[in-house]
GROMACS .gro file of C-alpha atoms in nm:
model
  375
    1MET     CA    1  -3.635   5.375   2.394
    2LYS     CA    2  -3.567   5.008   2.335
    3ASN     CA    3  -3.229   4.900   2.213
    4LYS     CA    4  -3.245   4.726   1.880
    5ILE     CA    5  -3.066   4.393   1.850
    6ASN     CA    6  -2.875   4.360   1.527
    7ASN     CA    7  -2.852   4.003   1.400
    8ARG     CA    8  -2.522   3.988   1.220
    9LYS     CA    9  -2.376   3.699   1.031
   10GLY     CA   10  -2.003   3.632   1.014
   11PHE     CA   11  -1.712   3.413   1.122
   12VAL     CA   12  -1.605   3.351   1.480
   13PHE     CA   13  -1.236   3.271   1.525
   14LYS     CA   14  -1.119   3.075   1.828
   15PRO     CA   15  -0.821   2.857   1.922
   16TYR     CA   16  -0.812   2.510   1.764
   17GLU     CA   17  -0.969   2.238   1.973
   18ALA     CA   18  -0.869   1.881   1.898
   19PRO     CA   19  -1.152   1.632   1.849
   20SER     CA   20  -1.257   1.476   2.174
   21GLN     CA   21  -1.107   1.134   2.237
   22SER     CA   22  -1.177   0.884   2.510
   23PRO     CA   23  -0.886   0.773   2.733
   24PHE     CA   24  -0.884   0.441   2.548
   25GLU     CA   25  -0.865   0.605   2.204
   26LYS     CA   26  -0.574   0.828   2.307
   27LEU     CA   27  -0.373   0.534   2.438
   28PHE     CA   28  -0.472   0.310   2.148
   29ASP     CA   29  -0.329   0.554   1.893
   30ILE     CA   30   0.005   0.545   2.075
   31PHE     CA   31  -0.014   0.169   2.123
   32LYS     CA   32  -0.056   0.107   1.747
   33GLU     CA   33   0.260   0.306   1.682
   34LEU     CA   34   0.455   0.123   1.951
   35ILE     CA   35   0.343  -0.225   1.845
   36THR     CA   36   0.473  -0.150   1.495
   37HIS     CA   37   0.815  -0.051   1.633
   38THR     CA   38   0.832  -0.362   1.852
   39SER     CA   39   0.737  -0.590   1.560
   40GLY     CA   40   0.424  -0.715   1.735
   41ASP     CA   41   0.579  -0.776   2.078
   42PHE     CA   42   0.290  -0.684   2.309
   43ASP     CA   43   0.481  -0.691   2.637
   44GLU     CA   44   0.757  -0.466   2.504
   45ALA     CA   45   0.502  -0.223   2.362
   46ILE     CA   46   0.321  -0.201   2.696
   47ASP     CA   47   0.652  -0.149   2.879
   48TRP     CA   48   0.727   0.142   2.644
   49LEU     CA   49   0.377   0.278   2.702
   50ARG     CA   50   0.430   0.269   3.078
   51GLU     CA   51   0.758   0.459   3.041
   52LEU     CA   52   0.588   0.720   2.824
   53ASP     CA   53   0.311   0.747   3.081
   54LYS     CA   54   0.566   0.824   3.355
   55GLU     CA   55   0.719   1.103   3.145
   56TYR     CA   56   0.414   1.255   2.978
   57LYS     CA   57   0.130   1.168   3.220
   58LEU     CA   58  -0.082   0.989   2.960
   59THR     CA   59  -0.320   0.834   3.213
   60THR     CA   60  -0.528   0.954   3.507
   61PRO     CA   61  -0.614   0.798   3.844
   62GLU     CA   62  -0.949   0.702   3.690
   63TYR     CA   63  -0.796   0.525   3.387
   64SER     CA   64  -0.461   0.349   3.415
   65ILE     CA   65  -0.248   0.139   3.179
   66ASP     CA   66  -0.392  -0.171   3.344
   67ASP     CA   67  -0.743  -0.046   3.262
   68PHE     CA   68  -0.628   0.005   2.903
   69VAL     CA   69  -0.499  -0.354   2.882
   70GLU     CA   70  -0.830  -0.485   3.015
   71ASP     CA   71  -1.015  -0.282   2.750
   72LEU     CA   72  -0.790  -0.425   2.481
   73LYS     CA   73  -0.894  -0.772   2.594
   74ALA     CA   74  -1.262  -0.681   2.617
   75LYS     CA   75  -1.262  -0.526   2.268
   76GLY     CA   76  -1.085  -0.823   2.112
   77TYR     CA   77  -0.754  -0.652   2.032
   78ILE     CA   78  -0.543  -0.894   2.235
   79ARG     CA   79  -0.572  -1.255   2.347
   80GLU     CA   80  -0.401  -1.470   2.605
   81GLU     CA   81  -0.147  -1.725   2.486
   82ILE     CA   82   0.110  -1.963   2.626
   83LYS     CA   83   0.464  -1.844   2.553
   84PRO     CA   84   0.758  -2.073   2.468
   85ASP     CA   85   0.877  -2.059   2.832
   86GLY     CA   86   0.539  -2.197   2.947
   87LYS     CA   87   0.419  -1.871   3.101
   88LYS     CA   88   0.095  -1.696   3.011
   89GLY     CA   89   0.112  -1.379   2.810
   90ASN     CA   90  -0.080  -1.158   2.570
   91ALA     CA   91  -0.058  -1.129   2.192
   92ILE     CA   92  -0.231  -0.907   1.941
   93THR     CA   93  -0.518  -1.044   1.731
   94ALA     CA   94  -0.613  -1.014   1.365
   95LYS     CA   95  -0.835  -0.721   1.464
   96THR     CA   96  -0.529  -0.533   1.588
   97GLU     CA   97  -0.333  -0.620   1.275
   98ARG     CA   98  -0.612  -0.467   1.066
   99ALA     CA   99  -0.619  -0.157   1.287
  100ILE     CA  100  -0.242  -0.115   1.244
  101ARG     CA  101  -0.273  -0.138   0.865
  102GLN     CA  102  -0.553   0.115   0.864
  103SER     CA  103  -0.350   0.348   1.083
  104ALA     CA  104  -0.055   0.317   0.843
  105LEU     CA  105  -0.284   0.396   0.552
  106ASP     CA  106  -0.412   0.709   0.727
  107GLN     CA  107  -0.062   0.823   0.821
  108ILE     CA  108   0.102   0.772   0.484
  109PHE     CA  109  -0.178   0.842   0.240
  110GLY     CA  110  -0.384   1.076   0.456
  111ASN     CA  111  -0.244   1.387   0.287
  112ILE     CA  112  -0.336   1.268  -0.063
  113LYS     CA  113  -0.616   1.483  -0.202
  114ARG     CA  114  -0.940   1.304  -0.273
  115SER     CA  115  -1.014   1.251  -0.639
  116GLY     CA  116  -1.336   1.179  -0.820
  117SER     CA  117  -1.504   0.843  -0.800
  118GLY     CA  118  -1.361   0.565  -1.007
  119ASN     CA  119  -0.985   0.566  -0.957
  120HIS     CA  120  -0.761   0.342  -1.165
  121LYS     CA  121  -0.951   0.410  -1.483
  122SER     CA  122  -0.790   0.401  -1.823
  123LYS     CA  123  -0.834   0.633  -2.119
  124GLY     CA  124  -0.995   0.355  -2.319
  125ILE     CA  125  -1.358   0.253  -2.353
  126GLY     CA  126  -1.466  -0.091  -2.241
  127ILE     CA  127  -1.604  -0.289  -1.951
  128GLY     CA  128  -1.639  -0.077  -1.641
  129ASP     CA  129  -1.879   0.088  -1.400
  130GLU     CA  130  -1.813   0.456  -1.466
  131HIS     CA  131  -2.043   0.604  -1.732
  132THR     CA  132  -1.897   0.841  -1.989
  133GLY     CA  133  -2.220   1.007  -2.111
  134ASP     CA  134  -2.153   0.886  -2.468
  135PHE     CA  135  -2.384   0.649  -2.652
  136ARG     CA  136  -2.343   0.406  -2.942
  137ASN     CA  137  -2.574   0.175  -3.131
  138TYR     CA  138  -2.650  -0.161  -2.978
  139GLN     CA  139  -2.431  -0.444  -3.110
  140PHE     CA  140  -2.490  -0.816  -3.090
  141GLY     CA  141  -2.333  -0.944  -2.769
  142ASP     CA  142  -2.394  -0.631  -2.560
  143GLY     CA  143  -2.554  -0.712  -2.226
  144LEU     CA  144  -2.912  -0.597  -2.176
  145ASP     CA  145  -2.807  -0.429  -1.853
  146LYS     CA  146  -2.591  -0.193  -2.063
  147VAL     CA  147  -2.883  -0.073  -2.276
  148SER     CA  148  -2.997   0.280  -2.195
  149MET     CA  149  -3.373   0.243  -2.183
  150THR     CA  150  -3.443   0.615  -2.166
  151GLU     CA  151  -3.242   0.693  -2.480
  152SER     CA  152  -3.373   0.383  -2.659
  153LEU     CA  153  -3.737   0.473  -2.591
  154ARG     CA  154  -3.667   0.827  -2.706
  155ASN     CA  155  -3.526   0.692  -3.033
  156ALA     CA  156  -3.832   0.470  -3.080
  157GLN     CA  157  -4.066   0.766  -3.041
  158ILE     CA  158  -3.867   0.974  -3.288
  159ASN     CA  159  -3.835   0.694  -3.546
  160HIS     CA  160  -4.188   0.546  -3.527
  161GLY     CA  161  -4.406   0.809  -3.365
  162ILE     CA  162  -4.606   0.796  -3.041
  163SER     CA  163  -4.936   0.676  -3.189
  164ASP     CA  164  -4.778   0.370  -3.350
  165PHE     CA  165  -4.514   0.295  -3.090
  166ASN     CA  166  -4.264   0.024  -3.185
  167LEU     CA  167  -3.923  -0.056  -3.035
  168THR     CA  168  -3.676  -0.225  -3.268
  169GLU     CA  169  -3.313  -0.328  -3.244
  170ASP     CA  170  -3.216  -0.022  -3.446
  171ASP     CA  171  -3.357   0.202  -3.170
  172LEU     CA  172  -3.143   0.050  -2.896
  173VAL     CA  173  -2.835   0.237  -2.775
  174VAL     CA  174  -2.571   0.147  -2.519
  175GLU     CA  175  -2.399   0.396  -2.290
  176GLU     CA  176  -2.022   0.369  -2.296
  177THR     CA  177  -1.833   0.300  -1.973
  178THR     CA  178  -1.469   0.351  -1.888
  179HIS     CA  179  -1.254   0.040  -1.913
  180LYS     CA  180  -1.093  -0.042  -1.581
  181SER     CA  181  -0.782  -0.253  -1.579
  182GLN     CA  182  -0.653  -0.483  -1.309
  183MET     CA  183  -0.302  -0.478  -1.169
  184SER     CA  184  -0.085  -0.744  -1.014
  185THR     CA  185   0.181  -0.598  -0.786
  186VAL     CA  186   0.473  -0.751  -0.600
  187LEU     CA  187   0.623  -0.548  -0.318
  188MET     CA  188   0.984  -0.634  -0.229
  189ILE     CA  189   1.115  -0.529   0.113
  190ASP     CA  190   1.483  -0.530   0.200
  191ILE     CA  191   1.538  -0.687   0.544
  192SER     CA  192   1.916  -0.687   0.538
  193HIS     CA  193   2.106  -0.573   0.847
  194SER     CA  194   2.168  -0.228   0.696
  195MET     CA  195   1.799  -0.144   0.754
  196ILE     CA  196   1.889  -0.084   1.119
  197LEU     CA  197   2.255  -0.002   1.077
  198TYR     CA  198   2.415   0.304   1.237
  199GLY     CA  199   2.127   0.338   1.482
  200GLU     CA  200   1.878   0.448   1.216
  201ASP     CA  201   1.548   0.262   1.203
  202ARG     CA  202   1.455   0.222   0.837
  203ILE     CA  203   1.257  -0.101   0.863
  204THR     CA  204   0.966   0.052   1.057
  205PRO     CA  205   0.883   0.314   0.790
  206ALA     CA  206   0.923   0.045   0.524
  207LYS     CA  207   0.675  -0.175   0.712
  208LYS     CA  208   0.431   0.113   0.738
  209VAL     CA  209   0.446   0.167   0.364
  210ALA     CA  210   0.389  -0.203   0.299
  211MET     CA  211   0.094  -0.216   0.540
  212ALA     CA  212  -0.057   0.098   0.392
  213LEU     CA  213  -0.024  -0.032   0.038
  214ALA     CA  214  -0.174  -0.365   0.141
  215GLU     CA  215  -0.471  -0.195   0.305
  216LEU     CA  216  -0.515   0.034   0.006
  217ILE     CA  217  -0.529  -0.249  -0.248
  218THR     CA  218  -0.735  -0.497  -0.045
  219THR     CA  219  -1.000  -0.242   0.053
  220ARG     CA  220  -1.023  -0.009  -0.247
  221TYR     CA  221  -0.913  -0.230  -0.534
  222PRO     CA  222  -1.027  -0.580  -0.439
  223LYS     CA  223  -0.981  -0.718  -0.792
  224ASP     CA  224  -0.611  -0.633  -0.784
  225THR     CA  225  -0.353  -0.873  -0.646
  226LEU     CA  226  -0.069  -0.793  -0.409
  227ASP     CA  227   0.215  -1.026  -0.318
  228ILE     CA  228   0.477  -0.928  -0.062
  229LEU     CA  229   0.822  -1.074  -0.033
  230VAL     CA  230   1.127  -0.999   0.177
  231PHE     CA  231   1.485  -1.046   0.073
  232GLY     CA  232   1.810  -1.081   0.264
  233ASN     CA  233   2.051  -1.366   0.188
  234ASP     CA  234   1.751  -1.532   0.020
  235ALA     CA  235   1.397  -1.422  -0.067
  236TRP     CA  236   1.065  -1.561   0.050
  237PRO     CA  237   0.700  -1.452   0.039
  238ILE     CA  238   0.513  -1.334   0.346
  239LYS     CA  239   0.146  -1.279   0.420
  240ILE     CA  240  -0.012  -0.941   0.477
  241LYS     CA  241  -0.086  -1.043   0.835
  242ASP     CA  242   0.287  -1.098   0.893
  243LEU     CA  243   0.385  -0.737   0.819
  244PRO     CA  244   0.358  -0.598   1.175
  245TYR     CA  245   0.595  -0.871   1.297
  246LEU     CA  246   0.861  -0.811   1.031
  247ASN     CA  247   1.219  -0.786   1.158
  248VAL     CA  248   1.557  -0.744   0.995
  249GLY     CA  249   1.809  -1.022   1.020
  250PRO     CA  250   2.186  -1.061   1.005
  251TYR     CA  251   2.155  -1.071   0.628
  252HIS     CA  252   2.331  -0.941   0.322
  253THR     CA  253   2.125  -0.814   0.026
  254ASN     CA  254   2.041  -1.074  -0.237
  255THR     CA  255   1.853  -0.852  -0.479
  256VAL     CA  256   1.872  -1.114  -0.755
  257ALA     CA  257   1.685  -1.370  -0.543
  258GLY     CA  258   1.414  -1.114  -0.469
  259LEU     CA  259   1.371  -1.025  -0.837
  260LYS     CA  260   1.359  -1.390  -0.945
  261LEU     CA  261   1.090  -1.469  -0.689
  262ALA     CA  262   0.892  -1.156  -0.781
  263MET     CA  263   0.887  -1.253  -1.149
  264ASP     CA  264   0.793  -1.612  -1.063
  265LEU     CA  265   0.496  -1.482  -0.864
  266LEU     CA  266   0.386  -1.250  -1.145
  267ARG     CA  267   0.413  -1.520  -1.413
  268ARG     CA  268   0.127  -1.700  -1.240
  269LYS     CA  269  -0.104  -1.400  -1.261
  270ARG     CA  270  -0.353  -1.368  -1.543
  271ASN     CA  271  -0.360  -0.988  -1.532
  272THR     CA  272  -0.194  -0.817  -1.827
  273ASN     CA  273  -0.068  -0.533  -1.607
  274LYS     CA  274   0.212  -0.632  -1.372
  275GLN     CA  275   0.470  -0.438  -1.174
  276ILE     CA  276   0.731  -0.465  -0.901
  277PHE     CA  277   0.797  -0.218  -0.620
  278MET     CA  278   1.131  -0.256  -0.444
  279ILE     CA  279   1.217  -0.077  -0.119
  280THR     CA  280   1.585  -0.097  -0.034
  281ASP     CA  281   1.856   0.107   0.132
  282GLY     CA  282   2.164  -0.095   0.040
  283LYS     CA  283   2.359  -0.224  -0.251
  284PRO     CA  284   2.330  -0.583  -0.373
  285SER     CA  285   2.593  -0.775  -0.183
  286CYS     CA  286   2.500  -1.141  -0.207
  287LEU     CA  287   2.426  -1.418  -0.457
  288ARG     CA  288   2.337  -1.782  -0.411
  289LEU     CA  289   2.553  -2.000  -0.632
  290PRO     CA  290   2.431  -2.317  -0.807
  291ASP     CA  291   2.601  -2.538  -0.547
  292GLY     CA  292   2.399  -2.373  -0.269
  293THR     CA  293   2.680  -2.163  -0.126
  294TYR     CA  294   2.663  -1.784  -0.097
  295TYR     CA  295   2.887  -1.539  -0.276
  296LYS     CA  296   2.908  -1.226  -0.058
  297ASP     CA  297   3.089  -0.896  -0.093
  298SER     CA  298   3.006  -0.594   0.124
  299ASN     CA  299   3.294  -0.379   0.001
  300GLY     CA  300   3.165  -0.149  -0.270
  301LEU     CA  301   2.979  -0.262  -0.580
  302ASN     CA  302   3.091  -0.601  -0.704
  303PRO     CA  303   3.057  -0.624  -1.086
  304TYR     CA  304   2.980  -0.995  -1.070
  305ILE     CA  305   2.678  -0.925  -0.845
  306THR     CA  306   2.559  -0.606  -1.014
  307ASN     CA  307   2.571  -0.762  -1.361
  308LYS     CA  308   2.339  -1.036  -1.237
  309CYS     CA  309   2.102  -0.764  -1.114
  310TYR     CA  310   2.110  -0.588  -1.452
  311ALA     CA  311   2.033  -0.918  -1.624
  312GLN     CA  312   1.725  -0.966  -1.404
  313ALA     CA  313   1.614  -0.609  -1.478
  314GLN     CA  314   1.639  -0.679  -1.851
  315GLN     CA  315   1.450  -1.006  -1.809
  316ALA     CA  316   1.167  -0.821  -1.634
  317ARG     CA  317   1.161  -0.570  -1.919
  318LYS     CA  318   1.116  -0.853  -2.172
  319LEU     CA  319   0.821  -0.974  -1.964
  320HIS     CA  320   0.677  -0.618  -1.966
  321ILE     CA  321   0.716  -0.589  -1.590
  322PRO     CA  322   0.833  -0.241  -1.486
  323ILE     CA  323   1.034  -0.214  -1.165
  324THR     CA  324   1.002   0.093  -0.947
  325THR     CA  325   1.292   0.123  -0.704
  326PHE     CA  326   1.263   0.332  -0.389
  327MET     CA  327   1.618   0.392  -0.272
  328ILE     CA  328   1.631   0.526   0.083
  329ALA     CA  329   2.003   0.593   0.081
  330GLN     CA  330   2.191   0.885  -0.071
  331ASP     CA  331   2.536   0.737  -0.139
  332PRO     CA  332   2.644   0.852  -0.487
  333TYR     CA  333   2.783   0.513  -0.593
  334LEU     CA  334   2.458   0.341  -0.489
  335MET     CA  335   2.255   0.598  -0.680
  336GLN     CA  336   2.468   0.525  -0.986
  337PHE     CA  337   2.388   0.154  -0.954
  338VAL     CA  338   2.015   0.229  -0.932
  339GLU     CA  339   2.036   0.451  -1.240
  340GLU     CA  340   2.195   0.172  -1.442
  341PHE     CA  341   1.951  -0.083  -1.302
  342THR     CA  342   1.655   0.139  -1.393
  343HIS     CA  343   1.795   0.197  -1.742
  344ALA     CA  344   1.821  -0.179  -1.795
  345ASN     CA  345   1.457  -0.226  -1.699
  346GLN     CA  346   1.324   0.104  -1.838
  347GLY     CA  347   1.142   0.140  -1.506
  348LYS     CA  348   1.141   0.414  -1.247
  349ALA     CA  349   1.356   0.510  -0.953
  350PHE     CA  350   1.308   0.744  -0.660
  351TYR     CA  351   1.590   0.861  -0.437
  352THR     CA  352   1.415   0.954  -0.121
  353GLY     CA  353   1.430   0.989   0.252
  354LEU     CA  354   1.177   0.803   0.461
  355LYS     CA  355   0.942   1.096   0.506
  356GLY     CA  356   0.804   1.102   0.154
  357LEU     CA  357   0.827   0.732   0.079
  358GLY     CA  358   0.463   0.648   0.125
  359GLU     CA  359   0.321   0.927  -0.085
  360MET     CA  360   0.551   0.850  -0.375
  361ILE     CA  361   0.459   0.483  -0.369
  362PHE     CA  362   0.092   0.578  -0.378
  363GLU     CA  363   0.137   0.822  -0.665
  364ASP     CA  364   0.341   0.577  -0.868
  365TYR     CA  365   0.091   0.300  -0.800
  366GLU     CA  366  -0.186   0.519  -0.932
  367THR     CA  367   0.016   0.609  -1.240
  368ASN     CA  368   0.124   0.257  -1.329
  369ARG     CA  369  -0.225   0.132  -1.251
  370LYS     CA  370  -0.373   0.309  -1.552
  371LYS     CA  371  -0.391   0.109  -1.870
  372ARG     CA  372  -0.370   0.312  -2.189
  373ILE     CA  373  -0.546   0.163  -2.488
  374LYS     CA  374  -0.458   0.300  -2.831
  375GLY     CA  375  -0.750   0.347  -3.063
   0.00000   0.00000   0.00000
């Protein structure tokens, strides 16, 4: 008697197997993290990678760190340059900078659930590329590309009959689309000395957030604008490509200078929707006086300095520029300052550790990005 073979369908459970990666890909993931921590210093990042290799056996006899460096050159991730001391060395390229930004985007926003197509849409009807399914009569000035030919022909058949077909202006209908607004954003990054004070690295996570936000806007919302500035004793704009190389300095925190520059940048934008994101971990402790000297006070909250900050917050409110503050410190007196600052601007504030900083920036960007139009 032959044994019958039963074909059964079901699930097979087995231990998780990580996706296969080449030796280069494994080292490159680590390298991107290290180059961010070293602010773009290639030699220091490779030295760290060699130390990690000694401890964790990252390479094999067939593929060494030297092989990895050669692959970086061959793939265009690094280039040779002459250093200030006259010696030859290696530096990362624009391709690496883009890879670092993409990695930051994946790390910080990777756990955000995917939504339907057409993010950043408003609740109003207007110019856009997402169809609503609703139709209205054609009006003078509507583009011909907006006319729904199927519905218009259907109307012509109903109104005039098939035997005597005639298409008139009264038969034309236009499908409504969702109005999509544009946003101009300024991201302020605190680079005062407190960002690395007490042995805690706060500047690296802040850089990751900035790089992720930059990659998000430039790739997914190309019509938006993003300006980035840093503030210490003074404030100055930086380019997106400069983010991996960002370092803290021996600075105090001139929040007023940062806010003034942010508003100056936004005044030049034509977009109606404007906003400021500010990442900081310290209190305002510095002002530049009219004569060019600096007024500094690191001991507690100085009313002369904080009142200037409140005045800038109120000025931004008059310009309809909301400020979202991401405070990565938990000192009660600093939180009180942020509460009063936020009240003056009628903006938003988040008191957060570094772990959730990126997700909150993303969520708030999405929220502020929507333009509500009252009917």
